[in-house]
Amino acid sequence: MTQRTQRRIGVLALQGDVREHLATLSALGTEAVPVRRPAELGTIDGLVLPGGESTTIAKLARTFELLDPLRDAIRGGLPAFGTCAGMILLADRILDGVSGQETIGGLDLTVRRNAFGRQIDSFEADLSVSGVEGPVHAVFIRAPWVEEVGPGVEVLARAGEHPVAVRQGRLMATSFHPEVGPEAGRGRLHRLFLDLIAAQ
Ligand code: GLN
């Protein structure tokens, strides 16, 4: 970790809704930068893994020789926040992945890709999220859910019976997209991530 007082947060910029995360973080007064190269991982205090398509992001990370540096950085304690596809990338285990689908890992949980099924594969819901005051308007887009959590994982929110927001140590993930819809302008989940970094 660096000694700067102002935190610099990276957003993994291979594919997905990178711009939206950069905008939400900037609106909170945080320096937010896109990350595409291994060397950039050493210049940030935290990393957001955006929504998009987890298979594509993982393939691009492999192609750009970022996958192992990402694993090393996260194992070495870099705080990370994954949303939707980003949650899948941070999960140690996935169900309904494509054959050979790789993750970065770090969160001791099993996620099921595209879990909410075709009929309601995109929907919105007001959720109560631990650590956030008042309901969070959550946008789910072909979202995963958490099927199993390890003992060290704290569940922050559920949709029905399934966890959709979790935290473990320096890592946090949501099945939904706090960087789009009304929550984007409020940035309360991103603030929770910044608080988690500050608490380290
Ligand atoms: N279904 C996508 C995946 O498997 C995730 C969708 C999203 O990030 N909105 O990666």
PDB file of C-alpha atoms and ligand atoms in Angstrom:
ATOM      1  CA  MET A   1       0.000   0.000   0.000  1.00  0.00           C
ATOM      2  CA  THR A   2       1.149   3.502  -0.744  1.00  0.00           C
ATOM      3  CA  GLN A   3       1.383   6.375   1.699  1.00  0.00           C
ATOM      4  CA  ARG A   4      -0.800   8.791  -0.260  1.00  0.00           C
ATOM      5  CA  THR A   5      -3.656  10.242   1.732  1.00  0.00           C
ATOM      6  CA  GLN A   6      -5.847  10.413  -1.371  1.00  0.00           C
ATOM      7  CA  ARG A   7      -6.667   6.883  -2.445  1.00  0.00           C
ATOM      8  CA  ARG A   8      -6.306   5.823  -6.031  1.00  0.00           C
ATOM      9  CA  ILE A   9      -8.699   3.120  -7.158  1.00  0.00           C
ATOM     10  CA  GLY A  10      -8.209   1.132 -10.349  1.00  0.00           C
ATOM     11  CA  VAL A  11     -10.995  -0.275 -12.503  1.00  0.00           C
ATOM     12  CA  LEU A  12     -10.041  -3.353 -14.511  1.00  0.00           C
ATOM     13  CA  ALA A  13     -10.577  -2.063 -18.051  1.00  0.00           C
ATOM     14  CA  LEU A  14     -10.617  -5.104 -20.323  1.00  0.00           C
ATOM     15  CA  GLN A  15     -14.363  -5.267 -21.011  1.00  0.00           C
ATOM     16  CA  GLY A  16     -17.621  -4.271 -19.333  1.00  0.00           C
ATOM     17  CA  ASP A  17     -19.004  -1.193 -17.643  1.00  0.00           C
ATOM     18  CA  VAL A  18     -15.670   0.415 -16.797  1.00  0.00           C
ATOM     19  CA  ARG A  19     -16.813   3.992 -17.459  1.00  0.00           C
ATOM     20  CA  GLU A  20     -19.716   3.741 -15.037  1.00  0.00           C
ATOM     21  CA  HIS A  21     -17.463   2.608 -12.183  1.00  0.00           C
ATOM     22  CA  LEU A  22     -14.930   5.349 -12.944  1.00  0.00           C
ATOM     23  CA  ALA A  23     -17.752   7.918 -12.863  1.00  0.00           C
ATOM     24  CA  THR A  24     -19.210   6.664  -9.563  1.00  0.00           C
ATOM     25  CA  LEU A  25     -15.786   6.599  -7.893  1.00  0.00           C
ATOM     26  CA  SER A  26     -14.879  10.058  -9.224  1.00  0.00           C
ATOM     27  CA  ALA A  27     -18.188  11.458  -7.960  1.00  0.00           C
ATOM     28  CA  LEU A  28     -17.158  10.270  -4.476  1.00  0.00           C
ATOM     29  CA  GLY A  29     -14.027  12.412  -4.818  1.00  0.00           C
ATOM     30  CA  THR A  30     -11.716   9.443  -5.299  1.00  0.00           C
ATOM     31  CA  GLU A  31      -9.028   9.271  -7.953  1.00  0.00           C
ATOM     32  CA  ALA A  32     -10.158   6.495 -10.303  1.00  0.00           C
ATOM     33  CA  VAL A  33      -8.036   5.083 -13.113  1.00  0.00           C
ATOM     34  CA  PRO A  34      -8.475   2.346 -15.715  1.00  0.00           C
ATOM     35  CA  VAL A  35      -6.105  -0.619 -15.275  1.00  0.00           C
ATOM     36  CA  ARG A  36      -4.917  -2.707 -18.235  1.00  0.00           C
ATOM     37  CA  ARG A  37      -1.284  -3.533 -17.488  1.00  0.00           C
ATOM     38  CA  PRO A  38       0.334  -5.608 -14.732  1.00  0.00           C
ATOM     39  CA  ALA A  39       2.592  -2.705 -13.656  1.00  0.00           C
ATOM     40  CA  GLU A  40      -0.482  -0.567 -12.954  1.00  0.00           C
ATOM     41  CA  LEU A  41      -1.550  -2.977 -10.207  1.00  0.00           C
ATOM     42  CA  GLY A  42       1.296  -1.667  -8.079  1.00  0.00           C
ATOM     43  CA  THR A  43       0.063   1.932  -8.288  1.00  0.00           C
ATOM     44  CA  ILE A  44      -3.428   1.516  -6.823  1.00  0.00           C
ATOM     45  CA  ASP A  45      -4.935   1.103  -3.355  1.00  0.00           C
ATOM     46  CA  GLY A  46      -7.912  -0.942  -4.497  1.00  0.00           C
ATOM     47  CA  LEU A  47      -9.339  -2.525  -7.653  1.00  0.00           C
ATOM     48  CA  VAL A  48     -12.881  -2.688  -9.010  1.00  0.00           C
ATOM     49  CA  LEU A  49     -13.754  -5.617 -11.269  1.00  0.00           C
ATOM     50  CA  PRO A  50     -16.693  -4.470 -13.392  1.00  0.00           C
ATOM     51  CA  GLY A  51     -19.727  -6.253 -14.738  1.00  0.00           C
ATOM     52  CA  GLY A  52     -19.631  -7.457 -18.306  1.00  0.00           C
ATOM     53  CA  GLU A  53     -18.931 -11.005 -19.387  1.00  0.00           C
ATOM     54  CA  SER A  54     -16.757 -13.020 -17.034  1.00  0.00           C
ATOM     55  CA  THR A  55     -15.610 -15.464 -19.730  1.00  0.00           C
ATOM     56  CA  THR A  56     -14.443 -12.596 -21.968  1.00  0.00           C
ATOM     57  CA  ILE A  57     -12.748 -10.702 -19.142  1.00  0.00           C
ATOM     58  CA  ALA A  58     -10.921 -13.863 -18.007  1.00  0.00           C
ATOM     59  CA  LYS A  59      -9.792 -14.639 -21.571  1.00  0.00           C
ATOM     60  CA  LEU A  60      -8.554 -11.088 -22.134  1.00  0.00           C
ATOM     61  CA  ALA A  61      -6.771 -11.131 -18.769  1.00  0.00           C
ATOM     62  CA  ARG A  62      -5.027 -14.352 -19.817  1.00  0.00           C
ATOM     63  CA  THR A  63      -4.126 -12.894 -23.262  1.00  0.00           C
ATOM     64  CA  PHE A  64      -2.753  -9.667 -21.780  1.00  0.00           C
ATOM     65  CA  GLU A  65      -0.795 -11.635 -19.144  1.00  0.00           C
ATOM     66  CA  LEU A  66      -2.786 -10.040 -16.377  1.00  0.00           C
ATOM     67  CA  LEU A  67      -4.443 -13.094 -14.851  1.00  0.00           C
ATOM     68  CA  ASP A  68      -1.516 -14.293 -12.735  1.00  0.00           C
ATOM     69  CA  PRO A  69      -0.486 -10.748 -11.691  1.00  0.00           C
ATOM     70  CA  LEU A  70      -4.117 -10.163 -10.635  1.00  0.00           C
ATOM     71  CA  ARG A  71      -4.102 -13.387  -8.605  1.00  0.00           C
ATOM     72  CA  ASP A  72      -0.786 -12.421  -7.002  1.00  0.00           C
ATOM     73  CA  ALA A  73      -1.951  -8.883  -6.197  1.00  0.00           C
ATOM     74  CA  ILE A  74      -5.170 -10.083  -4.584  1.00  0.00           C
ATOM     75  CA  ARG A  75      -3.430 -12.868  -2.690  1.00  0.00           C
ATOM     76  CA  GLY A  76      -0.940 -10.222  -1.575  1.00  0.00           C
ATOM     77  CA  GLY A  77      -3.725  -8.126  -0.045  1.00  0.00           C
ATOM     78  CA  LEU A  78      -4.887  -5.704  -2.754  1.00  0.00           C
ATOM     79  CA  PRO A  79      -8.493  -4.830  -1.827  1.00  0.00           C
ATOM     80  CA  ALA A  80     -10.964  -5.649  -4.602  1.00  0.00           C
ATOM     81  CA  PHE A  81     -14.650  -5.105  -5.298  1.00  0.00           C
ATOM     82  CA  GLY A  82     -16.321  -7.219  -7.985  1.00  0.00           C
ATOM     83  CA  THR A  83     -19.755  -6.502  -9.437  1.00  0.00           C
ATOM     84  CA  CYS A  84     -21.706  -9.161 -11.355  1.00  0.00           C
ATOM     85  CA  ALA A  85     -19.104 -10.627 -13.768  1.00  0.00           C
ATOM     86  CA  GLY A  86     -16.568  -9.187 -11.308  1.00  0.00           C
ATOM     87  CA  MET A  87     -18.124 -11.292  -8.534  1.00  0.00           C
ATOM     88  CA  ILE A  88     -17.663 -14.375 -10.697  1.00  0.00           C
ATOM     89  CA  LEU A  89     -14.015 -13.437 -11.267  1.00  0.00           C
ATOM     90  CA  LEU A  90     -13.385 -13.105  -7.527  1.00  0.00           C
ATOM     91  CA  ALA A  91     -15.085 -16.398  -6.645  1.00  0.00           C
ATOM     92  CA  ASP A  92     -12.982 -19.440  -5.817  1.00  0.00           C
ATOM     93  CA  ARG A  93     -15.567 -21.758  -7.415  1.00  0.00           C
ATOM     94  CA  ILE A  94     -18.132 -21.345 -10.202  1.00  0.00           C
ATOM     95  CA  LEU A  95     -21.113 -23.364 -11.372  1.00  0.00           C
ATOM     96  CA  ASP A  96     -22.472 -23.141 -14.934  1.00  0.00           C
ATOM     97  CA  GLY A  97     -19.240 -21.613 -16.193  1.00  0.00           C
ATOM     98  CA  VAL A  98     -18.093 -22.425 -19.711  1.00  0.00           C
ATOM     99  CA  SER A  99     -15.731 -25.363 -19.896  1.00  0.00           C
ATOM    100  CA  GLY A 100     -12.312 -24.407 -18.552  1.00  0.00           C
ATOM    101  CA  GLN A 101     -13.500 -20.980 -17.356  1.00  0.00           C
ATOM    102  CA  GLU A 102     -10.827 -19.437 -15.126  1.00  0.00           C
ATOM    103  CA  THR A 103     -11.298 -17.052 -12.231  1.00  0.00           C
ATOM    104  CA  ILE A 104      -8.959 -14.857 -10.263  1.00  0.00           C
ATOM    105  CA  GLY A 105     -10.381 -16.170  -7.001  1.00  0.00           C
ATOM    106  CA  GLY A 106      -9.951 -14.931  -3.455  1.00  0.00           C
ATOM    107  CA  LEU A 107     -13.512 -15.137  -2.129  1.00  0.00           C
ATOM    108  CA  ASP A 108     -14.293 -18.463  -0.500  1.00  0.00           C
ATOM    109  CA  LEU A 109     -17.594 -18.971  -2.231  1.00  0.00           C
ATOM    110  CA  THR A 110     -19.350 -20.793  -5.017  1.00  0.00           C
ATOM    111  CA  VAL A 111     -21.297 -18.648  -7.488  1.00  0.00           C
ATOM    112  CA  ARG A 112     -23.728 -19.818 -10.113  1.00  0.00           C
ATOM    113  CA  ARG A 113     -23.497 -17.915 -13.400  1.00  0.00           C
ATOM    114  CA  ASN A 114     -26.716 -16.593 -14.969  1.00  0.00           C
ATOM    115  CA  ALA A 115     -28.456 -18.024 -11.924  1.00  0.00           C
ATOM    116  CA  PHE A 116     -31.717 -16.135 -12.057  1.00  0.00           C
ATOM    117  CA  GLY A 117     -32.717 -17.920 -15.266  1.00  0.00           C
ATOM    118  CA  ARG A 118     -33.969 -16.774 -18.628  1.00  0.00           C
ATOM    119  CA  GLN A 119     -37.440 -15.559 -17.681  1.00  0.00           C
ATOM    120  CA  ILE A 120     -36.211 -12.981 -15.231  1.00  0.00           C
ATOM    121  CA  ASP A 121     -32.616 -12.764 -16.274  1.00  0.00           C
ATOM    122  CA  SER A 122     -32.676  -9.006 -15.825  1.00  0.00           C
ATOM    123  CA  PHE A 123     -34.655  -7.377 -13.035  1.00  0.00           C
ATOM    124  CA  GLU A 124     -34.477  -4.697 -10.378  1.00  0.00           C
ATOM    125  CA  ALA A 125     -35.200  -4.981  -6.666  1.00  0.00           C
ATOM    126  CA  ASP A 126     -34.931  -2.887  -3.532  1.00  0.00           C
ATOM    127  CA  LEU A 127     -32.641  -4.662  -1.101  1.00  0.00           C
ATOM    128  CA  SER A 128     -31.517  -4.106   2.406  1.00  0.00           C
ATOM    129  CA  VAL A 129     -27.709  -4.159   2.530  1.00  0.00           C
ATOM    130  CA  SER A 130     -25.845  -4.439   5.788  1.00  0.00           C
ATOM    131  CA  GLY A 131     -23.771  -1.271   6.335  1.00  0.00           C
ATOM    132  CA  VAL A 132     -25.953   0.857   4.039  1.00  0.00           C
ATOM    133  CA  GLU A 133     -28.779   2.937   5.443  1.00  0.00           C
ATOM    134  CA  GLY A 134     -32.094   2.591   3.627  1.00  0.00           C
ATOM    135  CA  PRO A 135     -32.977   0.394   0.666  1.00  0.00           C
ATOM    136  CA  VAL A 136     -30.556  -0.104  -2.219  1.00  0.00           C
ATOM    137  CA  HIS A 137     -32.100  -0.167  -5.676  1.00  0.00           C
ATOM    138  CA  ALA A 138     -30.272  -3.129  -7.195  1.00  0.00           C
ATOM    139  CA  VAL A 139     -30.069  -3.750 -10.944  1.00  0.00           C
ATOM    140  CA  PHE A 140     -29.472  -7.398 -11.889  1.00  0.00           C
ATOM    141  CA  ILE A 141     -28.395  -8.185 -15.468  1.00  0.00           C
ATOM    142  CA  ARG A 142     -27.930 -11.901 -16.192  1.00  0.00           C
ATOM    143  CA  ALA A 143     -26.570 -11.987 -12.697  1.00  0.00           C
ATOM    144  CA  PRO A 144     -24.940 -14.744 -10.699  1.00  0.00           C
ATOM    145  CA  TRP A 145     -26.016 -15.638  -7.207  1.00  0.00           C
ATOM    146  CA  VAL A 146     -23.968 -17.060  -4.399  1.00  0.00           C
ATOM    147  CA  GLU A 147     -24.733 -20.701  -3.875  1.00  0.00           C
ATOM    148  CA  GLU A 148     -22.360 -21.512  -1.000  1.00  0.00           C
ATOM    149  CA  VAL A 149     -20.200 -19.414   1.280  1.00  0.00           C
ATOM    150  CA  GLY A 150     -17.170 -20.419   3.302  1.00  0.00           C
ATOM    151  CA  PRO A 151     -16.985 -19.685   7.041  1.00  0.00           C
ATOM    152  CA  GLY A 152     -15.075 -16.398   6.651  1.00  0.00           C
ATOM    153  CA  VAL A 153     -17.588 -14.798   4.293  1.00  0.00           C
ATOM    154  CA  GLU A 154     -20.008 -12.172   5.581  1.00  0.00           C
ATOM    155  CA  VAL A 155     -23.318 -11.969   3.697  1.00  0.00           C
ATOM    156  CA  LEU A 156     -24.353  -8.318   3.262  1.00  0.00           C
ATOM    157  CA  ALA A 157     -27.551  -8.830   1.261  1.00  0.00           C
ATOM    158  CA  ARG A 158     -29.811 -11.516  -0.117  1.00  0.00           C
ATOM    159  CA  ALA A 159     -32.333 -11.713  -2.945  1.00  0.00           C
ATOM    160  CA  GLY A 160     -34.775 -14.318  -1.703  1.00  0.00           C
ATOM    161  CA  GLU A 161     -32.636 -16.947  -0.025  1.00  0.00           C
ATOM    162  CA  HIS A 162     -29.480 -16.356  -2.059  1.00  0.00           C
ATOM    163  CA  PRO A 163     -26.656 -14.059  -1.014  1.00  0.00           C
ATOM    164  CA  VAL A 164     -26.107 -11.286  -3.585  1.00  0.00           C
ATOM    165  CA  ALA A 165     -23.619  -9.107  -1.680  1.00  0.00           C
ATOM    166  CA  VAL A 166     -20.687 -10.454   0.324  1.00  0.00           C
ATOM    167  CA  ARG A 167     -17.502  -9.390   2.030  1.00  0.00           C
ATOM    168  CA  GLN A 168     -14.458 -11.359   3.149  1.00  0.00           C
ATOM    169  CA  GLY A 169     -11.374  -9.589   4.445  1.00  0.00           C
ATOM    170  CA  ARG A 170     -10.293  -7.070   1.829  1.00  0.00           C
ATOM    171  CA  LEU A 171     -12.671  -8.395  -0.811  1.00  0.00           C
ATOM    172  CA  MET A 172     -16.254  -7.447  -1.556  1.00  0.00           C
ATOM    173  CA  ALA A 173     -18.681  -8.463  -4.298  1.00  0.00           C
ATOM    174  CA  THR A 174     -22.231  -7.865  -5.453  1.00  0.00           C
ATOM    175  CA  SER A 175     -24.325  -9.829  -7.981  1.00  0.00           C
ATOM    176  CA  PHE A 176     -25.976  -6.570  -8.970  1.00  0.00           C
ATOM    177  CA  HIS A 177     -24.699  -3.346 -10.532  1.00  0.00           C
ATOM    178  CA  PRO A 178     -24.383  -0.468  -8.031  1.00  0.00           C
ATOM    179  CA  GLU A 179     -22.703   1.548 -10.803  1.00  0.00           C
ATOM    180  CA  VAL A 180     -25.925   1.815 -12.831  1.00  0.00           C
ATOM    181  CA  GLY A 181     -29.404   3.104 -11.998  1.00  0.00           C
ATOM    182  CA  PRO A 182     -30.183   5.407  -9.067  1.00  0.00           C
ATOM    183  CA  GLU A 183     -27.492   3.864  -6.847  1.00  0.00           C
ATOM    184  CA  ALA A 184     -24.778   5.041  -9.283  1.00  0.00           C
ATOM    185  CA  GLY A 185     -25.283   8.663  -8.263  1.00  0.00           C
ATOM    186  CA  ARG A 186     -25.210   7.755  -4.574  1.00  0.00           C
ATOM    187  CA  GLY A 187     -22.232   5.434  -4.641  1.00  0.00           C
ATOM    188  CA  ARG A 188     -23.067   3.842  -1.288  1.00  0.00           C
ATOM    189  CA  LEU A 189     -21.650   0.409  -2.183  1.00  0.00           C
ATOM    190  CA  HIS A 190     -18.486   2.019  -3.550  1.00  0.00           C
ATOM    191  CA  ARG A 191     -18.272   4.018  -0.310  1.00  0.00           C
ATOM    192  CA  LEU A 192     -18.506   0.730   1.614  1.00  0.00           C
ATOM    193  CA  PHE A 193     -15.540  -0.512  -0.426  1.00  0.00           C
ATOM    194  CA  LEU A 194     -13.552   2.671   0.305  1.00  0.00           C
ATOM    195  CA  ASP A 195     -14.367   2.233   4.022  1.00  0.00           C
ATOM    196  CA  LEU A 196     -13.124  -1.354   3.845  1.00  0.00           C
ATOM    197  CA  ILE A 197      -9.831  -0.102   2.348  1.00  0.00           C
ATOM    198  CA  ALA A 198      -9.545   2.618   5.005  1.00  0.00           C
ATOM    199  CA  ALA A 199     -10.048   0.025   7.757  1.00  0.00           C
ATOM    200  CA  GLN A 200      -6.962  -1.955   6.642  1.00  0.00           C
TER     201      GLN A 200
HETATM  202  N1  GLN B   1     -23.655 -13.325 -17.101  1.00  0.00           N
HETATM  203  C1  GLN B   1     -22.431 -12.585 -17.093  1.00  0.00           C
HETATM  204  C2  GLN B   1     -21.220 -13.474 -16.869  1.00  0.00           C
HETATM  205  O1  GLN B   1     -21.321 -14.630 -16.765  1.00  0.00           O
HETATM  206  C3  GLN B   1     -22.435 -11.499 -16.047  1.00  0.00           C
HETATM  207  C4  GLN B   1     -23.399 -10.415 -16.421  1.00  0.00           C
HETATM  208  C5  GLN B   1     -23.032  -9.074 -15.919  1.00  0.00           C
HETATM  209  O2  GLN B   1     -21.922  -8.797 -15.485  1.00  0.00           O
HETATM  210  N2  GLN B   1     -23.982  -8.181 -16.030  1.00  0.00           N
HETATM  211  O3  GLN B   1     -20.141 -12.987 -16.804  1.00  0.00           O
END
